[in-house]
Amino acid sequence: MNIYQHITDSVQQGKKLLAILLDPDKIILETQYITSITEKINKKADFIFVGGSTVNQGATEKLVKILKKTTQLPIILFPGDFTQISNLADAILFLSLLSGDNPEYLIHQQIKSIPKLKNSSLEVISTGYILIDGGVETSVQKVSNTKPIPQKDVELIVNTALAGEYAGKRLIYLEAGSGAKIVVNHDIIKKVKTALDIPLIVGGGIRTEEQLKKAYDAGADLVVIGTAFEQDIHFLNKINNENIS
């Protein structure tokens, strides 16, 4: 499957997509436990994202290997750094942190990843990553040593997203951060989506079906749920399939 083509086809068809983010350092890396998780994910989600701001060496590879035995869903790497690359996955979001001024996460980590990526079979999807203030200091902030864009600076957020598109990014990802207290405001999502000609991903702090629906209604093409699922693996049972189809 060409994953990016699947995303763009879904956008054209008006189909909303859902990804569950699994952090290798926050779940039990055992087949029986992962099977119990994927049984729930398989019924609701379109993709599984794997990654975290910091992940122990080898944990990503181990998780992806187990997931490949328990799900047919595409597995997309969402790496915090170049060490979190596994050729066992299907694709990788080739992230550039557009909202910060730290060159390490704008280009240096990407350069470090090339020896692993250039000979891999991973589908590489260039993604502009924009950190939005979610009301709490996130691990992304700490690791990247950058500050999120305040939600009141809507014009700056829109311009940053457009700069990413003009620079050749194929996806834009608005992220309030893991454990965010405040989700990305629906007005921000709407204005960014209106400005863009490429698919829009939104994540961070989405814990309820209402928040999920609002993100979709505002224009998010793909929503990522992480913390809510980590805290309650039955969370997906509370979501109406009609809202993610």
PDB file of N, CA, C and O in Angstrom, residues 1-8 17 19 47-49 74-79 85 89-98 110 113-114 117 120-129 164 167-173 198-201 222:
ATOM      1  N   MET A   1       0.836  -1.203   0.000  1.00  0.00           N
ATOM      2  CA  MET A   1       0.000   0.000   0.000  1.00  0.00           C
ATOM      3  C   MET A   1       0.875   1.258   0.000  1.00  0.00           C
ATOM      4  O   MET A   1       1.815   1.369   0.789  1.00  0.00           O
ATOM      5  N   ASN A   2       0.572   2.189  -0.895  1.00  0.00           N
ATOM      6  CA  ASN A   2       1.186   3.506  -0.834  1.00  0.00           C
ATOM      7  C   ASN A   2       0.389   4.318   0.182  1.00  0.00           C
ATOM      8  O   ASN A   2      -0.755   4.700  -0.072  1.00  0.00           O
ATOM      9  N   ILE A   3       1.000   4.548   1.341  1.00  0.00           N
ATOM     10  CA  ILE A   3       0.268   5.147   2.454  1.00  0.00           C
ATOM     11  C   ILE A   3      -0.106   6.591   2.178  1.00  0.00           C
ATOM     12  O   ILE A   3      -1.231   7.021   2.470  1.00  0.00           O
ATOM     13  N   TYR A   4       0.823   7.354   1.611  1.00  0.00           N
ATOM     14  CA  TYR A   4       0.494   8.752   1.327  1.00  0.00           C
ATOM     15  C   TYR A   4      -0.644   8.838   0.314  1.00  0.00           C
ATOM     16  O   TYR A   4      -1.550   9.664   0.459  1.00  0.00           O
ATOM     17  N   GLN A   5      -0.619   7.979  -0.689  1.00  0.00           N
ATOM     18  CA  GLN A   5      -1.699   7.969  -1.675  1.00  0.00           C
ATOM     19  C   GLN A   5      -3.022   7.621  -1.017  1.00  0.00           C
ATOM     20  O   GLN A   5      -4.073   8.181  -1.355  1.00  0.00           O
ATOM     21  N   HIS A   6      -2.983   6.687  -0.065  1.00  0.00           N
ATOM     22  CA  HIS A   6      -4.196   6.316   0.666  1.00  0.00           C
ATOM     23  C   HIS A   6      -4.746   7.515   1.430  1.00  0.00           C
ATOM     24  O   HIS A   6      -5.962   7.744   1.460  1.00  0.00           O
ATOM     25  N   ILE A   7      -3.850   8.297   2.034  1.00  0.00           N
ATOM     26  CA  ILE A   7      -4.281   9.484   2.775  1.00  0.00           C
ATOM     27  C   ILE A   7      -4.911  10.499   1.832  1.00  0.00           C
ATOM     28  O   ILE A   7      -5.999  11.028   2.093  1.00  0.00           O
ATOM     29  N   THR A   8      -4.245  10.789   0.728  1.00  0.00           N
ATOM     30  CA  THR A   8      -4.774  11.792  -0.204  1.00  0.00           C
ATOM     31  C   THR A   8      -6.075  11.320  -0.853  1.00  0.00           C
ATOM     32  O   THR A   8      -6.990  12.126  -1.065  1.00  0.00           O
ATOM     33  N   LEU A  17      -9.639   9.977   8.829  1.00  0.00           N
ATOM     34  CA  LEU A  17      -8.748   8.896   9.243  1.00  0.00           C
ATOM     35  C   LEU A  17      -8.351   9.034  10.716  1.00  0.00           C
ATOM     36  O   LEU A  17      -8.329  10.135  11.259  1.00  0.00           O
ATOM     37  N   ALA A  19      -5.449   7.564  13.666  1.00  0.00           N
ATOM     38  CA  ALA A  19      -4.226   6.834  13.998  1.00  0.00           C
ATOM     39  C   ALA A  19      -4.096   6.750  15.513  1.00  0.00           C
ATOM     40  O   ALA A  19      -4.396   7.713  16.226  1.00  0.00           O
ATOM     41  N   PHE A  47      -4.427   3.574  10.999  1.00  0.00           N
ATOM     42  CA  PHE A  47      -2.975   3.440  11.097  1.00  0.00           C
ATOM     43  C   PHE A  47      -2.557   3.288  12.553  1.00  0.00           C
ATOM     44  O   PHE A  47      -3.278   3.697  13.465  1.00  0.00           O
ATOM     45  N   ILE A  48      -1.374   2.729  12.733  1.00  0.00           N
ATOM     46  CA  ILE A  48      -0.723   2.749  14.038  1.00  0.00           C
ATOM     47  C   ILE A  48       0.565   3.544  13.885  1.00  0.00           C
ATOM     48  O   ILE A  48       1.401   3.237  13.037  1.00  0.00           O
ATOM     49  N   PHE A  49       0.697   4.602  14.690  1.00  0.00           N
ATOM     50  CA  PHE A  49       1.936   5.363  14.739  1.00  0.00           C
ATOM     51  C   PHE A  49       2.778   4.798  15.881  1.00  0.00           C
ATOM     52  O   PHE A  49       2.243   4.454  16.939  1.00  0.00           O
ATOM     53  N   PRO A  74      -1.370  -0.518   8.582  1.00  0.00           N
ATOM     54  CA  PRO A  74      -0.064   0.060   8.280  1.00  0.00           C
ATOM     55  C   PRO A  74       0.574   0.643   9.549  1.00  0.00           C
ATOM     56  O   PRO A  74      -0.106   1.300  10.343  1.00  0.00           O
ATOM     57  N   ILE A  75       1.860   0.405   9.701  1.00  0.00           N
ATOM     58  CA  ILE A  75       2.597   0.909  10.859  1.00  0.00           C
ATOM     59  C   ILE A  75       3.516   2.030  10.387  1.00  0.00           C
ATOM     60  O   ILE A  75       4.373   1.829   9.527  1.00  0.00           O
ATOM     61  N   ILE A  76       3.298   3.208  10.965  1.00  0.00           N
ATOM     62  CA  ILE A  76       4.025   4.402  10.542  1.00  0.00           C
ATOM     63  C   ILE A  76       4.891   4.896  11.700  1.00  0.00           C
ATOM     64  O   ILE A  76       4.388   5.125  12.798  1.00  0.00           O
ATOM     65  N   LEU A  77       6.174   5.055  11.438  1.00  0.00           N
ATOM     66  CA  LEU A  77       7.081   5.562  12.465  1.00  0.00           C
ATOM     67  C   LEU A  77       6.865   7.058  12.649  1.00  0.00           C
ATOM     68  O   LEU A  77       6.773   7.820  11.687  1.00  0.00           O
ATOM     69  N   PHE A  78       6.806   7.446  13.924  1.00  0.00           N
ATOM     70  CA  PHE A  78       6.659   8.851  14.322  1.00  0.00           C
ATOM     71  C   PHE A  78       7.814   9.137  15.284  1.00  0.00           C
ATOM     72  O   PHE A  78       7.631   9.247  16.480  1.00  0.00           O
ATOM     73  N   PRO A  79       9.034   9.210  14.748  1.00  0.00           N
ATOM     74  CA  PRO A  79      10.232   9.156  15.591  1.00  0.00           C
ATOM     75  C   PRO A  79      10.595  10.469  16.270  1.00  0.00           C
ATOM     76  O   PRO A  79      10.470  11.547  15.692  1.00  0.00           O
ATOM     77  N   ILE A  85      14.322   4.391  14.174  1.00  0.00           N
ATOM     78  CA  ILE A  85      13.968   3.951  12.820  1.00  0.00           C
ATOM     79  C   ILE A  85      14.050   2.433  12.731  1.00  0.00           C
ATOM     80  O   ILE A  85      15.053   1.841  13.123  1.00  0.00           O
ATOM     81  N   ALA A  89       8.811  -1.389   9.795  1.00  0.00           N
ATOM     82  CA  ALA A  89       7.580  -0.609   9.653  1.00  0.00           C
ATOM     83  C   ALA A  89       7.258  -0.411   8.175  1.00  0.00           C
ATOM     84  O   ALA A  89       8.018  -0.811   7.288  1.00  0.00           O
ATOM     85  N   ASP A  90       6.126   0.218   7.918  1.00  0.00           N
ATOM     86  CA  ASP A  90       5.695   0.444   6.531  1.00  0.00           C
ATOM     87  C   ASP A  90       6.098   1.821   6.016  1.00  0.00           C
ATOM     88  O   ASP A  90       6.361   1.985   4.823  1.00  0.00           O
ATOM     89  N   ALA A  91       6.107   2.791   6.907  1.00  0.00           N
ATOM     90  CA  ALA A  91       6.409   4.155   6.481  1.00  0.00           C
ATOM     91  C   ALA A  91       6.976   4.937   7.659  1.00  0.00           C
ATOM     92  O   ALA A  91       6.946   4.481   8.805  1.00  0.00           O
ATOM     93  N   ILE A  92       7.487   6.121   7.346  1.00  0.00           N
ATOM     94  CA  ILE A  92       8.007   7.004   8.385  1.00  0.00           C
ATOM     95  C   ILE A  92       7.588   8.429   8.073  1.00  0.00           C
ATOM     96  O   ILE A  92       7.645   8.868   6.917  1.00  0.00           O
ATOM     97  N   LEU A  93       7.115   9.134   9.105  1.00  0.00           N
ATOM     98  CA  LEU A  93       6.901  10.559   8.965  1.00  0.00           C
ATOM     99  C   LEU A  93       8.264  11.224   9.101  1.00  0.00           C
ATOM    100  O   LEU A  93       8.879  11.185  10.169  1.00  0.00           O
ATOM    101  N   PHE A  94       8.750  11.787   8.016  1.00  0.00           N
ATOM    102  CA  PHE A  94      10.063  12.431   8.000  1.00  0.00           C
ATOM    103  C   PHE A  94       9.853  13.852   8.507  1.00  0.00           C
ATOM    104  O   PHE A  94       9.590  14.776   7.751  1.00  0.00           O
ATOM    105  N   LEU A  95       9.946  13.992   9.828  1.00  0.00           N
ATOM    106  CA  LEU A  95       9.515  15.196  10.519  1.00  0.00           C
ATOM    107  C   LEU A  95      10.557  16.306  10.528  1.00  0.00           C
ATOM    108  O   LEU A  95      11.746  16.063  10.741  1.00  0.00           O
ATOM    109  N   SER A  96      10.074  17.530  10.330  1.00  0.00           N
ATOM    110  CA  SER A  96      10.870  18.728  10.567  1.00  0.00           C
ATOM    111  C   SER A  96      10.068  19.598  11.520  1.00  0.00           C
ATOM    112  O   SER A  96       8.906  19.929  11.233  1.00  0.00           O
ATOM    113  N   LEU A  97      10.671  19.963  12.660  1.00  0.00           N
ATOM    114  CA  LEU A  97       9.991  20.787  13.655  1.00  0.00           C
ATOM    115  C   LEU A  97      10.028  22.241  13.185  1.00  0.00           C
ATOM    116  O   LEU A  97      10.988  22.964  13.429  1.00  0.00           O
ATOM    117  N   LEU A  98       8.956  22.660  12.527  1.00  0.00           N
ATOM    118  CA  LEU A  98       8.904  23.981  11.913  1.00  0.00           C
ATOM    119  C   LEU A  98       8.661  25.098  12.920  1.00  0.00           C
ATOM    120  O   LEU A  98       8.993  26.258  12.645  1.00  0.00           O
ATOM    121  N   GLN A 110      17.450  14.802  10.684  1.00  0.00           N
ATOM    122  CA  GLN A 110      17.092  14.244   9.384  1.00  0.00           C
ATOM    123  C   GLN A 110      18.341  13.752   8.646  1.00  0.00           C
ATOM    124  O   GLN A 110      18.324  12.687   8.021  1.00  0.00           O
ATOM    125  N   SER A 113      19.566  10.529   9.970  1.00  0.00           N
ATOM    126  CA  SER A 113      18.713   9.378   9.644  1.00  0.00           C
ATOM    127  C   SER A 113      19.002   8.792   8.267  1.00  0.00           C
ATOM    128  O   SER A 113      18.603   7.660   7.979  1.00  0.00           O
ATOM    129  N   ILE A 114      19.676   9.536   7.406  1.00  0.00           N
ATOM    130  CA  ILE A 114      19.842   9.126   6.009  1.00  0.00           C
ATOM    131  C   ILE A 114      20.561   7.783   5.845  1.00  0.00           C
ATOM    132  O   ILE A 114      20.133   6.962   5.017  1.00  0.00           O
ATOM    133  N   LEU A 117      17.873   5.326   6.222  1.00  0.00           N
ATOM    134  CA  LEU A 117      16.722   5.427   5.327  1.00  0.00           C
ATOM    135  C   LEU A 117      17.038   5.160   3.865  1.00  0.00           C
ATOM    136  O   LEU A 117      16.203   4.611   3.141  1.00  0.00           O
ATOM    137  N   SER A 120      16.591   1.621   2.958  1.00  0.00           N
ATOM    138  CA  SER A 120      15.454   0.940   3.569  1.00  0.00           C
ATOM    139  C   SER A 120      14.289   0.860   2.584  1.00  0.00           C
ATOM    140  O   SER A 120      14.292   1.502   1.529  1.00  0.00           O
ATOM    141  N   SER A 121      13.292   0.072   2.947  1.00  0.00           N
ATOM    142  CA  SER A 121      12.087  -0.048   2.119  1.00  0.00           C
ATOM    143  C   SER A 121      10.961   0.828   2.658  1.00  0.00           C
ATOM    144  O   SER A 121       9.828   0.757   2.173  1.00  0.00           O
ATOM    145  N   LEU A 122      11.244   1.647   3.647  1.00  0.00           N
ATOM    146  CA  LEU A 122      10.223   2.499   4.247  1.00  0.00           C
ATOM    147  C   LEU A 122       9.729   3.549   3.256  1.00  0.00           C
ATOM    148  O   LEU A 122      10.516   4.137   2.503  1.00  0.00           O
ATOM    149  N   GLU A 123       8.430   3.793   3.275  1.00  0.00           N
ATOM    150  CA  GLU A 123       7.877   4.918   2.531  1.00  0.00           C
ATOM    151  C   GLU A 123       8.146   6.176   3.361  1.00  0.00           C
ATOM    152  O   GLU A 123       7.682   6.286   4.496  1.00  0.00           O
ATOM    153  N   VAL A 124       8.885   7.093   2.802  1.00  0.00           N
ATOM    154  CA  VAL A 124       9.282   8.305   3.526  1.00  0.00           C
ATOM    155  C   VAL A 124       8.322   9.437   3.169  1.00  0.00           C
ATOM    156  O   VAL A 124       8.205   9.820   2.007  1.00  0.00           O
ATOM    157  N   ILE A 125       7.632   9.955   4.192  1.00  0.00           N
ATOM    158  CA  ILE A 125       6.627  11.001   3.974  1.00  0.00           C
ATOM    159  C   ILE A 125       7.075  12.277   4.670  1.00  0.00           C
ATOM    160  O   ILE A 125       7.043  12.375   5.900  1.00  0.00           O
ATOM    161  N   SER A 126       7.484  13.254   3.893  1.00  0.00           N
ATOM    162  CA  SER A 126       7.960  14.521   4.439  1.00  0.00           C
ATOM    163  C   SER A 126       6.820  15.247   5.150  1.00  0.00           C
ATOM    164  O   SER A 126       5.766  15.497   4.568  1.00  0.00           O
ATOM    165  N   THR A 127       7.058  15.599   6.428  1.00  0.00           N
ATOM    166  CA  THR A 127       5.993  16.140   7.271  1.00  0.00           C
ATOM    167  C   THR A 127       6.469  17.370   8.037  1.00  0.00           C
ATOM    168  O   THR A 127       7.490  17.323   8.727  1.00  0.00           O
ATOM    169  N   GLY A 128       5.721  18.454   7.921  1.00  0.00           N
ATOM    170  CA  GLY A 128       5.999  19.643   8.713  1.00  0.00           C
ATOM    171  C   GLY A 128       5.312  19.527  10.063  1.00  0.00           C
ATOM    172  O   GLY A 128       4.085  19.400  10.134  1.00  0.00           O
ATOM    173  N   TYR A 129       6.095  19.561  11.128  1.00  0.00           N
ATOM    174  CA  TYR A 129       5.600  19.329  12.488  1.00  0.00           C
ATOM    175  C   TYR A 129       5.548  20.663  13.224  1.00  0.00           C
ATOM    176  O   TYR A 129       6.572  21.353  13.355  1.00  0.00           O
ATOM    177  N   GLY A 164       5.699  25.414   5.442  1.00  0.00           N
ATOM    178  CA  GLY A 164       6.011  23.993   5.312  1.00  0.00           C
ATOM    179  C   GLY A 164       5.563  23.441   3.976  1.00  0.00           C
ATOM    180  O   GLY A 164       6.301  22.721   3.305  1.00  0.00           O
ATOM    181  N   ALA A 167       7.682  24.705   1.218  1.00  0.00           N
ATOM    182  CA  ALA A 167       9.015  24.096   1.262  1.00  0.00           C
ATOM    183  C   ALA A 167       9.000  22.646   0.786  1.00  0.00           C
ATOM    184  O   ALA A 167      10.039  21.986   0.766  1.00  0.00           O
ATOM    185  N   GLY A 168       7.812  22.148   0.428  1.00  0.00           N
ATOM    186  CA  GLY A 168       7.718  20.808  -0.143  1.00  0.00           C
ATOM    187  C   GLY A 168       7.224  19.723   0.784  1.00  0.00           C
ATOM    188  O   GLY A 168       7.230  18.542   0.412  1.00  0.00           O
ATOM    189  N   LYS A 169       6.784  20.094   2.008  1.00  0.00           N
ATOM    190  CA  LYS A 169       6.235  19.081   2.910  1.00  0.00           C
ATOM    191  C   LYS A 169       4.948  18.516   2.315  1.00  0.00           C
ATOM    192  O   LYS A 169       4.168  19.226   1.674  1.00  0.00           O
ATOM    193  N   ARG A 170       4.721  17.236   2.546  1.00  0.00           N
ATOM    194  CA  ARG A 170       3.547  16.575   1.971  1.00  0.00           C
ATOM    195  C   ARG A 170       2.404  16.443   2.967  1.00  0.00           C
ATOM    196  O   ARG A 170       1.258  16.185   2.589  1.00  0.00           O
ATOM    197  N   LEU A 171       2.727  16.618   4.248  1.00  0.00           N
ATOM    198  CA  LEU A 171       1.739  16.635   5.318  1.00  0.00           C
ATOM    199  C   LEU A 171       2.094  17.753   6.291  1.00  0.00           C
ATOM    200  O   LEU A 171       3.275  18.070   6.466  1.00  0.00           O
ATOM    201  N   ILE A 172       1.085  18.303   6.953  1.00  0.00           N
ATOM    202  CA  ILE A 172       1.310  19.223   8.071  1.00  0.00           C
ATOM    203  C   ILE A 172       0.664  18.605   9.312  1.00  0.00           C
ATOM    204  O   ILE A 172      -0.465  18.126   9.254  1.00  0.00           O
ATOM    205  N   TYR A 173       1.414  18.625  10.403  1.00  0.00           N
ATOM    206  CA  TYR A 173       0.968  18.003  11.652  1.00  0.00           C
ATOM    207  C   TYR A 173       0.914  19.069  12.735  1.00  0.00           C
ATOM    208  O   TYR A 173       1.935  19.596  13.156  1.00  0.00           O
ATOM    209  N   ILE A 198      -2.526  20.486   1.117  1.00  0.00           N
ATOM    210  CA  ILE A 198      -2.026  19.160   1.482  1.00  0.00           C
ATOM    211  C   ILE A 198      -2.767  18.674   2.727  1.00  0.00           C
ATOM    212  O   ILE A 198      -3.356  19.485   3.455  1.00  0.00           O
ATOM    213  N   PRO A 199      -2.759  17.366   3.003  1.00  0.00           N
ATOM    214  CA  PRO A 199      -3.491  16.830   4.154  1.00  0.00           C
ATOM    215  C   PRO A 199      -2.994  17.375   5.496  1.00  0.00           C
ATOM    216  O   PRO A 199      -1.813  17.682   5.662  1.00  0.00           O
ATOM    217  N   LEU A 200      -3.934  17.459   6.438  1.00  0.00           N
ATOM    218  CA  LEU A 200      -3.658  18.005   7.765  1.00  0.00           C
ATOM    219  C   LEU A 200      -3.869  16.942   8.841  1.00  0.00           C
ATOM    220  O   LEU A 200      -4.935  16.333   8.923  1.00  0.00           O
ATOM    221  N   ILE A 201      -2.850  16.757   9.673  1.00  0.00           N
ATOM    222  CA  ILE A 201      -2.912  15.859  10.830  1.00  0.00           C
ATOM    223  C   ILE A 201      -3.032  16.710  12.082  1.00  0.00           C
ATOM    224  O   ILE A 201      -2.376  17.755  12.196  1.00  0.00           O
ATOM    225  N   LEU A 222      -6.669  13.663   9.433  1.00  0.00           N
ATOM    226  CA  LEU A 222      -6.224  12.512  10.220  1.00  0.00           C
ATOM    227  C   LEU A 222      -6.002  12.977  11.649  1.00  0.00           C
ATOM    228  O   LEU A 222      -5.305  13.974  11.879  1.00  0.00           O
TER     229      LEU A 222
END
